[in-house]
Amino acid sequence: SAINFMERLCLTWMFFFMMCVAERTYKQRFLFAKLFSHITSARKARKYEIPHFRLKKVENIKIWLSLRSYLKRRGPQRSVDVVVSSVFLLALSIAFICCAQVLKGHKTLLSAAYYWEFLMWEAALLLFLLRLASLGSETNKKYSNISILLTEQINLYLKMEKKPNKKEQLSLVNNVLKLSTKLLKELDSPFRLYGLTMNPLIYNITRVVILSAVSGVISDLLGFNIRV
């Protein structure tokens, strides 16, 4: 019993240590994304003591896109995504086991010690996933903030009226900004769930499970079968 307890304690510590490392990485990503979103604002750049430049030249747009790509790839990527996917899959498996036992009408569900252990693990994993989902969602919003490019386009239109002699050059920059806006919309990974990068297989399984659950609930509420 003592050896079994120590093994569980060590494995639990190692697992939660990896989750803490993943959360720290997500916090760093959010910090980079937050500072990156302040680069084009003179007031915020002065407040956080970071470089400032406007997207009024093609060279500046190239630097902005390259910096965005570099910051998104900075730090561990695949290892953290593997940890997050594993946690999500483990939480989904525990929830499936508990729901299956409840549906079977298991009377001694809460009387068994290992079911209480399952519930504790499920609560801890869900809290961790909610924290990561919040950080990941905020990070994606910072990097996918198209309003920055739209604001720069408005500024370019205003400059065209003030400086008609530079209309051709400003029109070129405006076209590059439009293409950049389309590029940012295409670059977002499709295998994301509330900001969490998921393995494609896990993502598709989760999508099927969620849609099946929604379909079942709607069917019960309306009284007839609906396929989602």
mmCIF file with all atom_site columns, C-alpha atoms in Angstrom:
data_model
loop_
_atom_site.group_PDB
_atom_site.id
_atom_site.type_symbol
_atom_site.label_atom_id
_atom_site.label_alt_id
_atom_site.label_comp_id
_atom_site.label_asym_id
_atom_site.label_entity_id
_atom_site.label_seq_id
_atom_site.pdbx_PDB_ins_code
_atom_site.Cartn_x
_atom_site.Cartn_y
_atom_site.Cartn_z
_atom_site.occupancy
_atom_site.B_iso_or_equiv
_atom_site.pdbx_formal_charge
_atom_site.auth_seq_id
_atom_site.auth_comp_id
_atom_site.auth_asym_id
_atom_site.auth_atom_id
_atom_site.pdbx_PDB_model_num
ATOM 1   C CA . SER A 1 1   ? 0.000   0.000  0.000   1.00 0.00 ? 1   SER A CA 1
ATOM 2   C CA . ALA A 1 2   ? 2.835   2.408  0.824   1.00 0.00 ? 2   ALA A CA 1
ATOM 3   C CA . ILE A 1 3   ? 4.601   1.685  -2.473  1.00 0.00 ? 3   ILE A CA 1
ATOM 4   C CA . ASN A 1 4   ? 1.327   2.097  -4.361  1.00 0.00 ? 4   ASN A CA 1
ATOM 5   C CA . PHE A 1 5   ? 0.692   5.421  -2.621  1.00 0.00 ? 5   PHE A CA 1
ATOM 6   C CA . MET A 1 6   ? 4.195   6.700  -3.431  1.00 0.00 ? 6   MET A CA 1
ATOM 7   C CA . GLU A 1 7   ? 3.867   5.675  -7.066  1.00 0.00 ? 7   GLU A CA 1
ATOM 8   C CA . ARG A 1 8   ? 0.561   7.496  -7.387  1.00 0.00 ? 8   ARG A CA 1
ATOM 9   C CA . LEU A 1 9   ? 1.998   10.549 -5.644  1.00 0.00 ? 9   LEU A CA 1
ATOM 10  C CA . CYS A 1 10  ? 5.038   10.686 -7.949  1.00 0.00 ? 10  CYS A CA 1
ATOM 11  C CA . LEU A 1 11  ? 2.996   10.172 -11.095 1.00 0.00 ? 11  LEU A CA 1
ATOM 12  C CA . THR A 1 12  ? 0.495   12.811 -9.999  1.00 0.00 ? 12  THR A CA 1
ATOM 13  C CA . TRP A 1 13  ? 3.301   15.280 -9.246  1.00 0.00 ? 13  TRP A CA 1
ATOM 14  C CA . MET A 1 14  ? 4.927   14.661 -12.637 1.00 0.00 ? 14  MET A CA 1
ATOM 15  C CA . PHE A 1 15  ? 1.618   15.058 -14.466 1.00 0.00 ? 15  PHE A CA 1
ATOM 16  C CA . PHE A 1 16  ? 0.677   18.299 -12.727 1.00 0.00 ? 16  PHE A CA 1
ATOM 17  C CA . PHE A 1 17  ? 4.227   19.610 -13.146 1.00 0.00 ? 17  PHE A CA 1
ATOM 18  C CA . MET A 1 18  ? 3.871   19.198 -16.917 1.00 0.00 ? 18  MET A CA 1
ATOM 19  C CA . MET A 1 19  ? 0.531   21.000 -16.751 1.00 0.00 ? 19  MET A CA 1
ATOM 20  C CA . CYS A 1 20  ? 2.132   23.893 -14.843 1.00 0.00 ? 20  CYS A CA 1
ATOM 21  C CA . VAL A 1 21  ? 4.849   24.130 -17.504 1.00 0.00 ? 21  VAL A CA 1
ATOM 22  C CA . ALA A 1 22  ? 2.153   24.242 -20.195 1.00 0.00 ? 22  ALA A CA 1
ATOM 23  C CA . GLU A 1 23  ? 0.276   26.978 -18.318 1.00 0.00 ? 23  GLU A CA 1
ATOM 24  C CA . ARG A 1 24  ? 3.471   29.010 -17.978 1.00 0.00 ? 24  ARG A CA 1
ATOM 25  C CA . THR A 1 25  ? 4.036   28.707 -21.733 1.00 0.00 ? 25  THR A CA 1
ATOM 26  C CA . TYR A 1 26  ? 0.491   29.900 -22.415 1.00 0.00 ? 26  TYR A CA 1
ATOM 27  C CA . LYS A 1 27  ? 1.063   32.884 -20.112 1.00 0.00 ? 27  LYS A CA 1
ATOM 28  C CA . GLN A 1 28  ? 4.216   33.783 -22.033 1.00 0.00 ? 28  GLN A CA 1
ATOM 29  C CA . ARG A 1 29  ? 2.336   33.517 -25.326 1.00 0.00 ? 29  ARG A CA 1
ATOM 30  C CA . PHE A 1 30  ? -0.358  35.825 -23.978 1.00 0.00 ? 30  PHE A CA 1
ATOM 31  C CA . LEU A 1 31  ? 2.250   38.346 -22.810 1.00 0.00 ? 31  LEU A CA 1
ATOM 32  C CA . PHE A 1 32  ? 3.953   38.356 -26.230 1.00 0.00 ? 32  PHE A CA 1
ATOM 33  C CA . ALA A 1 33  ? 0.600   38.743 -27.965 1.00 0.00 ? 33  ALA A CA 1
ATOM 34  C CA . LYS A 1 34  ? -0.396  41.592 -25.652 1.00 0.00 ? 34  LYS A CA 1
ATOM 35  C CA . LEU A 1 35  ? 2.823   43.510 -26.278 1.00 0.00 ? 35  LEU A CA 1
ATOM 36  C CA . PHE A 1 36  ? 2.631   42.800 -30.005 1.00 0.00 ? 36  PHE A CA 1
ATOM 37  C CA . SER A 1 37  ? -0.847  44.345 -30.183 1.00 0.00 ? 37  SER A CA 1
ATOM 38  C CA . HIS A 1 38  ? 0.550   47.574 -28.647 1.00 0.00 ? 38  HIS A CA 1
ATOM 39  C CA . ILE A 1 39  ? 3.312   48.092 -31.234 1.00 0.00 ? 39  ILE A CA 1
ATOM 40  C CA . THR A 1 40  ? 1.205   50.191 -33.600 1.00 0.00 ? 40  THR A CA 1
ATOM 41  C CA . SER A 1 41  ? -0.161  52.387 -30.772 1.00 0.00 ? 41  SER A CA 1
ATOM 42  C CA . ALA A 1 42  ? 2.149   55.252 -29.766 1.00 0.00 ? 42  ALA A CA 1
ATOM 43  C CA . ARG A 1 43  ? 0.564   55.717 -26.326 1.00 0.00 ? 43  ARG A CA 1
ATOM 44  C CA . LYS A 1 44  ? 0.603   52.027 -25.362 1.00 0.00 ? 44  LYS A CA 1
ATOM 45  C CA . ALA A 1 45  ? 4.102   51.505 -26.793 1.00 0.00 ? 45  ALA A CA 1
ATOM 46  C CA . ARG A 1 46  ? 5.384   54.390 -24.678 1.00 0.00 ? 46  ARG A CA 1
ATOM 47  C CA . LYS A 1 47  ? 3.623   52.977 -21.612 1.00 0.00 ? 47  LYS A CA 1
ATOM 48  C CA . TYR A 1 48  ? 5.145   49.484 -21.956 1.00 0.00 ? 48  TYR A CA 1
ATOM 49  C CA . GLU A 1 49  ? 8.507   50.781 -23.286 1.00 0.00 ? 49  GLU A CA 1
ATOM 50  C CA . ILE A 1 50  ? 8.420   48.807 -26.526 1.00 0.00 ? 50  ILE A CA 1
ATOM 51  C CA . PRO A 1 51  ? 9.269   49.884 -30.122 1.00 0.00 ? 51  PRO A CA 1
ATOM 52  C CA . HIS A 1 52  ? 6.582   51.692 -32.085 1.00 0.00 ? 52  HIS A CA 1
ATOM 53  C CA . PHE A 1 53  ? 5.975   51.970 -35.813 1.00 0.00 ? 53  PHE A CA 1
ATOM 54  C CA . ARG A 1 54  ? 2.995   52.576 -38.062 1.00 0.00 ? 54  ARG A CA 1
ATOM 55  C CA . LEU A 1 55  ? 1.961   50.365 -40.955 1.00 0.00 ? 55  LEU A CA 1
ATOM 56  C CA . LYS A 1 56  ? 2.271   53.144 -43.530 1.00 0.00 ? 56  LYS A CA 1
ATOM 57  C CA . LYS A 1 57  ? 5.036   51.527 -45.576 1.00 0.00 ? 57  LYS A CA 1
ATOM 58  C CA . VAL A 1 58  ? 5.361   48.142 -47.247 1.00 0.00 ? 58  VAL A CA 1
ATOM 59  C CA . GLU A 1 59  ? 8.591   47.501 -45.317 1.00 0.00 ? 59  GLU A CA 1
ATOM 60  C CA . ASN A 1 60  ? 6.806   48.121 -42.018 1.00 0.00 ? 60  ASN A CA 1
ATOM 61  C CA . ILE A 1 61  ? 4.046   45.678 -42.953 1.00 0.00 ? 61  ILE A CA 1
ATOM 62  C CA . LYS A 1 62  ? 6.636   43.030 -43.804 1.00 0.00 ? 62  LYS A CA 1
ATOM 63  C CA . ILE A 1 63  ? 8.343   43.587 -40.432 1.00 0.00 ? 63  ILE A CA 1
ATOM 64  C CA . TRP A 1 64  ? 4.975   43.427 -38.646 1.00 0.00 ? 64  TRP A CA 1
ATOM 65  C CA . LEU A 1 65  ? 4.031   40.114 -40.304 1.00 0.00 ? 65  LEU A CA 1
ATOM 66  C CA . SER A 1 66  ? 7.493   38.613 -39.707 1.00 0.00 ? 66  SER A CA 1
ATOM 67  C CA . LEU A 1 67  ? 7.418   39.650 -36.040 1.00 0.00 ? 67  LEU A CA 1
ATOM 68  C CA . ARG A 1 68  ? 3.943   38.154 -35.639 1.00 0.00 ? 68  ARG A CA 1
ATOM 69  C CA . SER A 1 69  ? 5.096   34.860 -37.146 1.00 0.00 ? 69  SER A CA 1
ATOM 70  C CA . TYR A 1 70  ? 8.239   34.799 -34.974 1.00 0.00 ? 70  TYR A CA 1
ATOM 71  C CA . LEU A 1 71  ? 6.359   35.469 -31.726 1.00 0.00 ? 71  LEU A CA 1
ATOM 72  C CA . LYS A 1 72  ? 3.728   32.807 -32.470 1.00 0.00 ? 72  LYS A CA 1
ATOM 73  C CA . ARG A 1 73  ? 6.478   30.202 -32.961 1.00 0.00 ? 73  ARG A CA 1
ATOM 74  C CA . ARG A 1 74  ? 8.552   31.317 -29.959 1.00 0.00 ? 74  ARG A CA 1
ATOM 75  C CA . GLY A 1 75  ? 8.903   28.814 -27.124 1.00 0.00 ? 75  GLY A CA 1
ATOM 76  C CA . PRO A 1 76  ? 7.980   25.115 -27.024 1.00 0.00 ? 76  PRO A CA 1
ATOM 77  C CA . GLN A 1 77  ? 5.134   24.299 -29.374 1.00 0.00 ? 77  GLN A CA 1
ATOM 78  C CA . ARG A 1 78  ? 4.671   20.597 -30.072 1.00 0.00 ? 78  ARG A CA 1
ATOM 79  C CA . SER A 1 79  ? 5.485   19.393 -26.552 1.00 0.00 ? 79  SER A CA 1
ATOM 80  C CA . VAL A 1 80  ? 3.004   21.811 -24.967 1.00 0.00 ? 80  VAL A CA 1
ATOM 81  C CA . ASP A 1 81  ? 0.328   20.924 -27.509 1.00 0.00 ? 81  ASP A CA 1
ATOM 82  C CA . VAL A 1 82  ? 0.875   17.222 -26.725 1.00 0.00 ? 82  VAL A CA 1
ATOM 83  C CA . VAL A 1 83  ? 0.442   17.914 -22.995 1.00 0.00 ? 83  VAL A CA 1
ATOM 84  C CA . VAL A 1 84  ? -2.756  19.899 -23.557 1.00 0.00 ? 84  VAL A CA 1
ATOM 85  C CA . SER A 1 85  ? -4.194  17.285 -25.920 1.00 0.00 ? 85  SER A CA 1
ATOM 86  C CA . SER A 1 86  ? -3.353  14.526 -23.426 1.00 0.00 ? 86  SER A CA 1
ATOM 87  C CA . VAL A 1 87  ? -5.033  16.411 -20.573 1.00 0.00 ? 87  VAL A CA 1
ATOM 88  C CA . PHE A 1 88  ? -8.114  17.032 -22.702 1.00 0.00 ? 88  PHE A CA 1
ATOM 89  C CA . LEU A 1 89  ? -8.289  13.384 -23.743 1.00 0.00 ? 89  LEU A CA 1
ATOM 90  C CA . LEU A 1 90  ? -7.843  12.205 -20.138 1.00 0.00 ? 90  LEU A CA 1
ATOM 91  C CA . ALA A 1 91  ? -10.592 14.536 -18.897 1.00 0.00 ? 91  ALA A CA 1
ATOM 92  C CA . LEU A 1 92  ? -12.892 13.332 -21.667 1.00 0.00 ? 92  LEU A CA 1
ATOM 93  C CA . SER A 1 93  ? -12.169 9.684  -20.811 1.00 0.00 ? 93  SER A CA 1
ATOM 94  C CA . ILE A 1 94  ? -12.841 10.158 -17.086 1.00 0.00 ? 94  ILE A CA 1
ATOM 95  C CA . ALA A 1 95  ? -16.093 11.998 -17.844 1.00 0.00 ? 95  ALA A CA 1
ATOM 96  C CA . PHE A 1 96  ? -17.135 9.198  -20.200 1.00 0.00 ? 96  PHE A CA 1
ATOM 97  C CA . ILE A 1 97  ? -16.417 6.526  -17.554 1.00 0.00 ? 97  ILE A CA 1
ATOM 98  C CA . CYS A 1 98  ? -18.362 8.379  -14.848 1.00 0.00 ? 98  CYS A CA 1
ATOM 99  C CA . CYS A 1 99  ? -21.324 9.056  -17.159 1.00 0.00 ? 99  CYS A CA 1
ATOM 100 C CA . ALA A 1 100 ? -21.375 5.428  -18.273 1.00 0.00 ? 100 ALA A CA 1
ATOM 101 C CA . GLN A 1 101 ? -21.496 4.233  -14.661 1.00 0.00 ? 101 GLN A CA 1
ATOM 102 C CA . VAL A 1 102 ? -24.294 6.685  -13.845 1.00 0.00 ? 102 VAL A CA 1
ATOM 103 C CA . LEU A 1 103 ? -26.327 5.569  -16.869 1.00 0.00 ? 103 LEU A CA 1
ATOM 104 C CA . LYS A 1 104 ? -25.851 1.936  -15.825 1.00 0.00 ? 104 LYS A CA 1
ATOM 105 C CA . GLY A 1 105 ? -27.479 2.791  -12.512 1.00 0.00 ? 105 GLY A CA 1
ATOM 106 C CA . HIS A 1 106 ? -24.447 1.997  -10.413 1.00 0.00 ? 106 HIS A CA 1
ATOM 107 C CA . LYS A 1 107 ? -25.737 2.406  -6.855  1.00 0.00 ? 107 LYS A CA 1
ATOM 108 C CA . THR A 1 108 ? -22.354 2.406  -5.176  1.00 0.00 ? 108 THR A CA 1
ATOM 109 C CA . LEU A 1 109 ? -20.915 5.087  -7.417  1.00 0.00 ? 109 LEU A CA 1
ATOM 110 C CA . LEU A 1 110 ? -19.893 7.480  -4.646  1.00 0.00 ? 110 LEU A CA 1
ATOM 111 C CA . SER A 1 111 ? -19.165 4.762  -2.091  1.00 0.00 ? 111 SER A CA 1
ATOM 112 C CA . ALA A 1 112 ? -16.097 3.501  -3.979  1.00 0.00 ? 112 ALA A CA 1
ATOM 113 C CA . ALA A 1 113 ? -12.831 5.305  -3.245  1.00 0.00 ? 113 ALA A CA 1
ATOM 114 C CA . TYR A 1 114 ? -11.573 5.224  -6.813  1.00 0.00 ? 114 TYR A CA 1
ATOM 115 C CA . TYR A 1 115 ? -14.709 7.046  -8.060  1.00 0.00 ? 115 TYR A CA 1
ATOM 116 C CA . TRP A 1 116 ? -13.963 9.894  -5.668  1.00 0.00 ? 116 TRP A CA 1
ATOM 117 C CA . GLU A 1 117 ? -10.446 9.886  -7.045  1.00 0.00 ? 117 GLU A CA 1
ATOM 118 C CA . PHE A 1 118 ? -11.859 10.091 -10.565 1.00 0.00 ? 118 PHE A CA 1
ATOM 119 C CA . LEU A 1 119 ? -14.029 13.052 -9.571  1.00 0.00 ? 119 LEU A CA 1
ATOM 120 C CA . MET A 1 120 ? -11.080 14.873 -7.997  1.00 0.00 ? 120 MET A CA 1
ATOM 121 C CA . TRP A 1 121 ? -8.985  14.326 -11.112 1.00 0.00 ? 121 TRP A CA 1
ATOM 122 C CA . GLU A 1 122 ? -11.837 15.477 -13.336 1.00 0.00 ? 122 GLU A CA 1
ATOM 123 C CA . ALA A 1 123 ? -12.324 18.688 -11.317 1.00 0.00 ? 123 ALA A CA 1
ATOM 124 C CA . ALA A 1 124 ? -8.588  19.480 -11.379 1.00 0.00 ? 124 ALA A CA 1
ATOM 125 C CA . LEU A 1 125 ? -8.284  18.795 -15.118 1.00 0.00 ? 125 LEU A CA 1
ATOM 126 C CA . LEU A 1 126 ? -11.349 20.882 -15.947 1.00 0.00 ? 126 LEU A CA 1
ATOM 127 C CA . LEU A 1 127 ? -10.040 23.843 -13.937 1.00 0.00 ? 127 LEU A CA 1
ATOM 128 C CA . PHE A 1 128 ? -6.714  23.561 -15.733 1.00 0.00 ? 128 PHE A CA 1
ATOM 129 C CA . LEU A 1 129 ? -8.368  23.340 -19.162 1.00 0.00 ? 129 LEU A CA 1
ATOM 130 C CA . LEU A 1 130 ? -10.611 26.317 -18.424 1.00 0.00 ? 130 LEU A CA 1
ATOM 131 C CA . ARG A 1 131 ? -7.545  28.344 -17.464 1.00 0.00 ? 131 ARG A CA 1
ATOM 132 C CA . LEU A 1 132 ? -5.715  27.370 -20.643 1.00 0.00 ? 132 LEU A CA 1
ATOM 133 C CA . ALA A 1 133 ? -8.808  27.949 -22.770 1.00 0.00 ? 133 ALA A CA 1
ATOM 134 C CA . SER A 1 134 ? -9.104  31.472 -21.376 1.00 0.00 ? 134 SER A CA 1
ATOM 135 C CA . LEU A 1 135 ? -5.420  32.254 -22.036 1.00 0.00 ? 135 LEU A CA 1
ATOM 136 C CA . GLY A 1 136 ? -5.498  30.674 -25.490 1.00 0.00 ? 136 GLY A CA 1
ATOM 137 C CA . SER A 1 137 ? -8.645  32.520 -26.502 1.00 0.00 ? 137 SER A CA 1
ATOM 138 C CA . GLU A 1 138 ? -7.240  35.884 -25.392 1.00 0.00 ? 138 GLU A CA 1
ATOM 139 C CA . THR A 1 139 ? -3.962  35.177 -27.210 1.00 0.00 ? 139 THR A CA 1
ATOM 140 C CA . ASN A 1 140 ? -5.790  34.365 -30.440 1.00 0.00 ? 140 ASN A CA 1
ATOM 141 C CA . LYS A 1 141 ? -7.814  37.563 -30.140 1.00 0.00 ? 141 LYS A CA 1
ATOM 142 C CA . LYS A 1 142 ? -4.627  39.617 -29.835 1.00 0.00 ? 142 LYS A CA 1
ATOM 143 C CA . TYR A 1 143 ? -2.955  38.002 -32.848 1.00 0.00 ? 143 TYR A CA 1
ATOM 144 C CA . SER A 1 144 ? -6.129  37.938 -34.962 1.00 0.00 ? 144 SER A CA 1
ATOM 145 C CA . ASN A 1 145 ? -7.105  41.529 -34.240 1.00 0.00 ? 145 ASN A CA 1
ATOM 146 C CA . ILE A 1 146 ? -7.971  42.744 -37.739 1.00 0.00 ? 146 ILE A CA 1
ATOM 147 C CA . SER A 1 147 ? -9.029  46.158 -36.399 1.00 0.00 ? 147 SER A CA 1
ATOM 148 C CA . ILE A 1 148 ? -5.353  47.206 -36.359 1.00 0.00 ? 148 ILE A CA 1
ATOM 149 C CA . LEU A 1 149 ? -5.096  46.746 -40.126 1.00 0.00 ? 149 LEU A CA 1
ATOM 150 C CA . LEU A 1 150 ? -8.472  48.392 -40.693 1.00 0.00 ? 150 LEU A CA 1
ATOM 151 C CA . THR A 1 151 ? -7.375  51.401 -38.637 1.00 0.00 ? 151 THR A CA 1
ATOM 152 C CA . GLU A 1 152 ? -4.224  51.721 -40.720 1.00 0.00 ? 152 GLU A CA 1
ATOM 153 C CA . GLN A 1 153 ? -6.302  51.585 -43.903 1.00 0.00 ? 153 GLN A CA 1
ATOM 154 C CA . ILE A 1 154 ? -8.458  54.441 -42.641 1.00 0.00 ? 154 ILE A CA 1
ATOM 155 C CA . ASN A 1 155 ? -5.330  56.452 -41.856 1.00 0.00 ? 155 ASN A CA 1
ATOM 156 C CA . LEU A 1 156 ? -4.050  55.809 -45.382 1.00 0.00 ? 156 LEU A CA 1
ATOM 157 C CA . TYR A 1 157 ? -7.300  57.053 -46.923 1.00 0.00 ? 157 TYR A CA 1
ATOM 158 C CA . LEU A 1 158 ? -7.032  60.223 -44.858 1.00 0.00 ? 158 LEU A CA 1
ATOM 159 C CA . LYS A 1 159 ? -3.435  60.720 -45.992 1.00 0.00 ? 159 LYS A CA 1
ATOM 160 C CA . MET A 1 160 ? -4.492  60.293 -49.631 1.00 0.00 ? 160 MET A CA 1
ATOM 161 C CA . GLU A 1 161 ? -6.761  63.292 -49.252 1.00 0.00 ? 161 GLU A CA 1
ATOM 162 C CA . LYS A 1 162 ? -4.059  65.410 -47.622 1.00 0.00 ? 162 LYS A CA 1
ATOM 163 C CA . LYS A 1 163 ? -1.228  64.299 -49.939 1.00 0.00 ? 163 LYS A CA 1
ATOM 164 C CA . PRO A 1 164 ? -2.625  63.554 -53.420 1.00 0.00 ? 164 PRO A CA 1
ATOM 165 C CA . ASN A 1 165 ? 0.910   63.529 -54.863 1.00 0.00 ? 165 ASN A CA 1
ATOM 166 C CA . LYS A 1 166 ? 1.622   60.304 -52.892 1.00 0.00 ? 166 LYS A CA 1
ATOM 167 C CA . LYS A 1 167 ? -1.636  58.625 -53.804 1.00 0.00 ? 167 LYS A CA 1
ATOM 168 C CA . GLU A 1 168 ? 0.008   55.919 -55.895 1.00 0.00 ? 168 GLU A CA 1
ATOM 169 C CA . GLN A 1 169 ? 2.436   54.916 -53.139 1.00 0.00 ? 169 GLN A CA 1
ATOM 170 C CA . LEU A 1 170 ? -0.283  54.977 -50.485 1.00 0.00 ? 170 LEU A CA 1
ATOM 171 C CA . SER A 1 171 ? -2.579  52.894 -52.714 1.00 0.00 ? 171 SER A CA 1
ATOM 172 C CA . LEU A 1 172 ? 0.123   50.229 -52.942 1.00 0.00 ? 172 LEU A CA 1
ATOM 173 C CA . VAL A 1 173 ? 0.415   50.109 -49.159 1.00 0.00 ? 173 VAL A CA 1
ATOM 174 C CA . ASN A 1 174 ? -3.366  49.931 -48.872 1.00 0.00 ? 174 ASN A CA 1
ATOM 175 C CA . ASN A 1 175 ? -3.485  46.918 -51.226 1.00 0.00 ? 175 ASN A CA 1
ATOM 176 C CA . VAL A 1 176 ? -0.799  45.180 -49.158 1.00 0.00 ? 176 VAL A CA 1
ATOM 177 C CA . LEU A 1 177 ? -2.866  45.802 -46.011 1.00 0.00 ? 177 LEU A CA 1
ATOM 178 C CA . LYS A 1 178 ? -5.921  44.244 -47.662 1.00 0.00 ? 178 LYS A CA 1
ATOM 179 C CA . LEU A 1 179 ? -3.922  41.165 -48.645 1.00 0.00 ? 179 LEU A CA 1
ATOM 180 C CA . SER A 1 180 ? -2.494  40.963 -45.116 1.00 0.00 ? 180 SER A CA 1
ATOM 181 C CA . THR A 1 181 ? -6.004  40.999 -43.684 1.00 0.00 ? 181 THR A CA 1
ATOM 182 C CA . LYS A 1 182 ? -7.005  38.062 -45.894 1.00 0.00 ? 182 LYS A CA 1
ATOM 183 C CA . LEU A 1 183 ? -3.772  36.263 -45.010 1.00 0.00 ? 183 LEU A CA 1
ATOM 184 C CA . LEU A 1 184 ? -4.380  36.519 -41.266 1.00 0.00 ? 184 LEU A CA 1
ATOM 185 C CA . LYS A 1 185 ? -7.845  35.016 -41.700 1.00 0.00 ? 185 LYS A CA 1
ATOM 186 C CA . GLU A 1 186 ? -6.404  32.061 -43.634 1.00 0.00 ? 186 GLU A CA 1
ATOM 187 C CA . LEU A 1 187 ? -3.486  31.385 -41.275 1.00 0.00 ? 187 LEU A CA 1
ATOM 188 C CA . ASP A 1 188 ? -5.570  30.493 -38.218 1.00 0.00 ? 188 ASP A CA 1
ATOM 189 C CA . SER A 1 189 ? -5.373  26.777 -37.500 1.00 0.00 ? 189 SER A CA 1
ATOM 190 C CA . PRO A 1 190 ? -8.698  24.949 -37.981 1.00 0.00 ? 190 PRO A CA 1
ATOM 191 C CA . PHE A 1 191 ? -7.945  22.472 -35.178 1.00 0.00 ? 191 PHE A CA 1
ATOM 192 C CA . ARG A 1 192 ? -8.550  24.817 -32.270 1.00 0.00 ? 192 ARG A CA 1
ATOM 193 C CA . LEU A 1 193 ? -11.040 24.550 -29.450 1.00 0.00 ? 193 LEU A CA 1
ATOM 194 C CA . TYR A 1 194 ? -11.421 27.792 -27.488 1.00 0.00 ? 194 TYR A CA 1
ATOM 195 C CA . GLY A 1 195 ? -7.824  28.736 -28.246 1.00 0.00 ? 195 GLY A CA 1
ATOM 196 C CA . LEU A 1 196 ? -6.362  25.311 -27.448 1.00 0.00 ? 196 LEU A CA 1
ATOM 197 C CA . THR A 1 197 ? -4.366  23.700 -30.237 1.00 0.00 ? 197 THR A CA 1
ATOM 198 C CA . MET A 1 198 ? -5.705  20.195 -30.567 1.00 0.00 ? 198 MET A CA 1
ATOM 199 C CA . ASN A 1 199 ? -4.571  17.096 -32.382 1.00 0.00 ? 199 ASN A CA 1
ATOM 200 C CA . PRO A 1 200 ? -6.760  16.710 -35.528 1.00 0.00 ? 200 PRO A CA 1
ATOM 201 C CA . LEU A 1 201 ? -8.011  13.281 -34.425 1.00 0.00 ? 201 LEU A CA 1
ATOM 202 C CA . ILE A 1 202 ? -8.900  14.492 -30.917 1.00 0.00 ? 202 ILE A CA 1
ATOM 203 C CA . TYR A 1 203 ? -10.501 17.607 -32.378 1.00 0.00 ? 203 TYR A CA 1
ATOM 204 C CA . ASN A 1 204 ? -12.726 15.604 -34.716 1.00 0.00 ? 204 ASN A CA 1
ATOM 205 C CA . ILE A 1 205 ? -13.678 13.089 -31.997 1.00 0.00 ? 205 ILE A CA 1
ATOM 206 C CA . THR A 1 206 ? -14.575 15.925 -29.626 1.00 0.00 ? 206 THR A CA 1
ATOM 207 C CA . ARG A 1 207 ? -16.607 17.669 -32.298 1.00 0.00 ? 207 ARG A CA 1
ATOM 208 C CA . VAL A 1 208 ? -18.571 14.483 -33.006 1.00 0.00 ? 208 VAL A CA 1
ATOM 209 C CA . VAL A 1 209 ? -19.176 13.860 -29.284 1.00 0.00 ? 209 VAL A CA 1
ATOM 210 C CA . ILE A 1 210 ? -20.334 17.446 -28.655 1.00 0.00 ? 210 ILE A CA 1
ATOM 211 C CA . LEU A 1 211 ? -22.593 17.485 -31.711 1.00 0.00 ? 211 LEU A CA 1
ATOM 212 C CA . SER A 1 212 ? -24.075 14.118 -30.717 1.00 0.00 ? 212 SER A CA 1
ATOM 213 C CA . ALA A 1 213 ? -24.780 15.399 -27.208 1.00 0.00 ? 213 ALA A CA 1
ATOM 214 C CA . VAL A 1 214 ? -26.402 18.576 -28.560 1.00 0.00 ? 214 VAL A CA 1
ATOM 215 C CA . SER A 1 215 ? -28.452 16.503 -30.992 1.00 0.00 ? 215 SER A CA 1
ATOM 216 C CA . GLY A 1 216 ? -29.666 14.248 -28.167 1.00 0.00 ? 216 GLY A CA 1
ATOM 217 C CA . VAL A 1 217 ? -30.624 17.166 -25.926 1.00 0.00 ? 217 VAL A CA 1
ATOM 218 C CA . ILE A 1 218 ? -32.504 18.952 -28.724 1.00 0.00 ? 218 ILE A CA 1
ATOM 219 C CA . SER A 1 219 ? -34.277 15.731 -29.659 1.00 0.00 ? 219 SER A CA 1
ATOM 220 C CA . ASP A 1 220 ? -35.416 15.225 -26.044 1.00 0.00 ? 220 ASP A CA 1
ATOM 221 C CA . LEU A 1 221 ? -36.635 18.805 -25.787 1.00 0.00 ? 221 LEU A CA 1
ATOM 222 C CA . LEU A 1 222 ? -38.530 18.860 -29.083 1.00 0.00 ? 222 LEU A CA 1
ATOM 223 C CA . GLY A 1 223 ? -39.823 15.300 -28.963 1.00 0.00 ? 223 GLY A CA 1
ATOM 224 C CA . PHE A 1 224 ? -38.487 14.104 -32.298 1.00 0.00 ? 224 PHE A CA 1
ATOM 225 C CA . ASN A 1 225 ? -35.093 12.991 -33.620 1.00 0.00 ? 225 ASN A CA 1
ATOM 226 C CA . ILE A 1 226 ? -32.742 15.636 -35.018 1.00 0.00 ? 226 ILE A CA 1
ATOM 227 C CA . ARG A 1 227 ? -29.358 14.977 -36.540 1.00 0.00 ? 227 ARG A CA 1
ATOM 228 C CA . VAL A 1 228 ? -26.748 17.703 -36.069 1.00 0.00 ? 228 VAL A CA 1
#
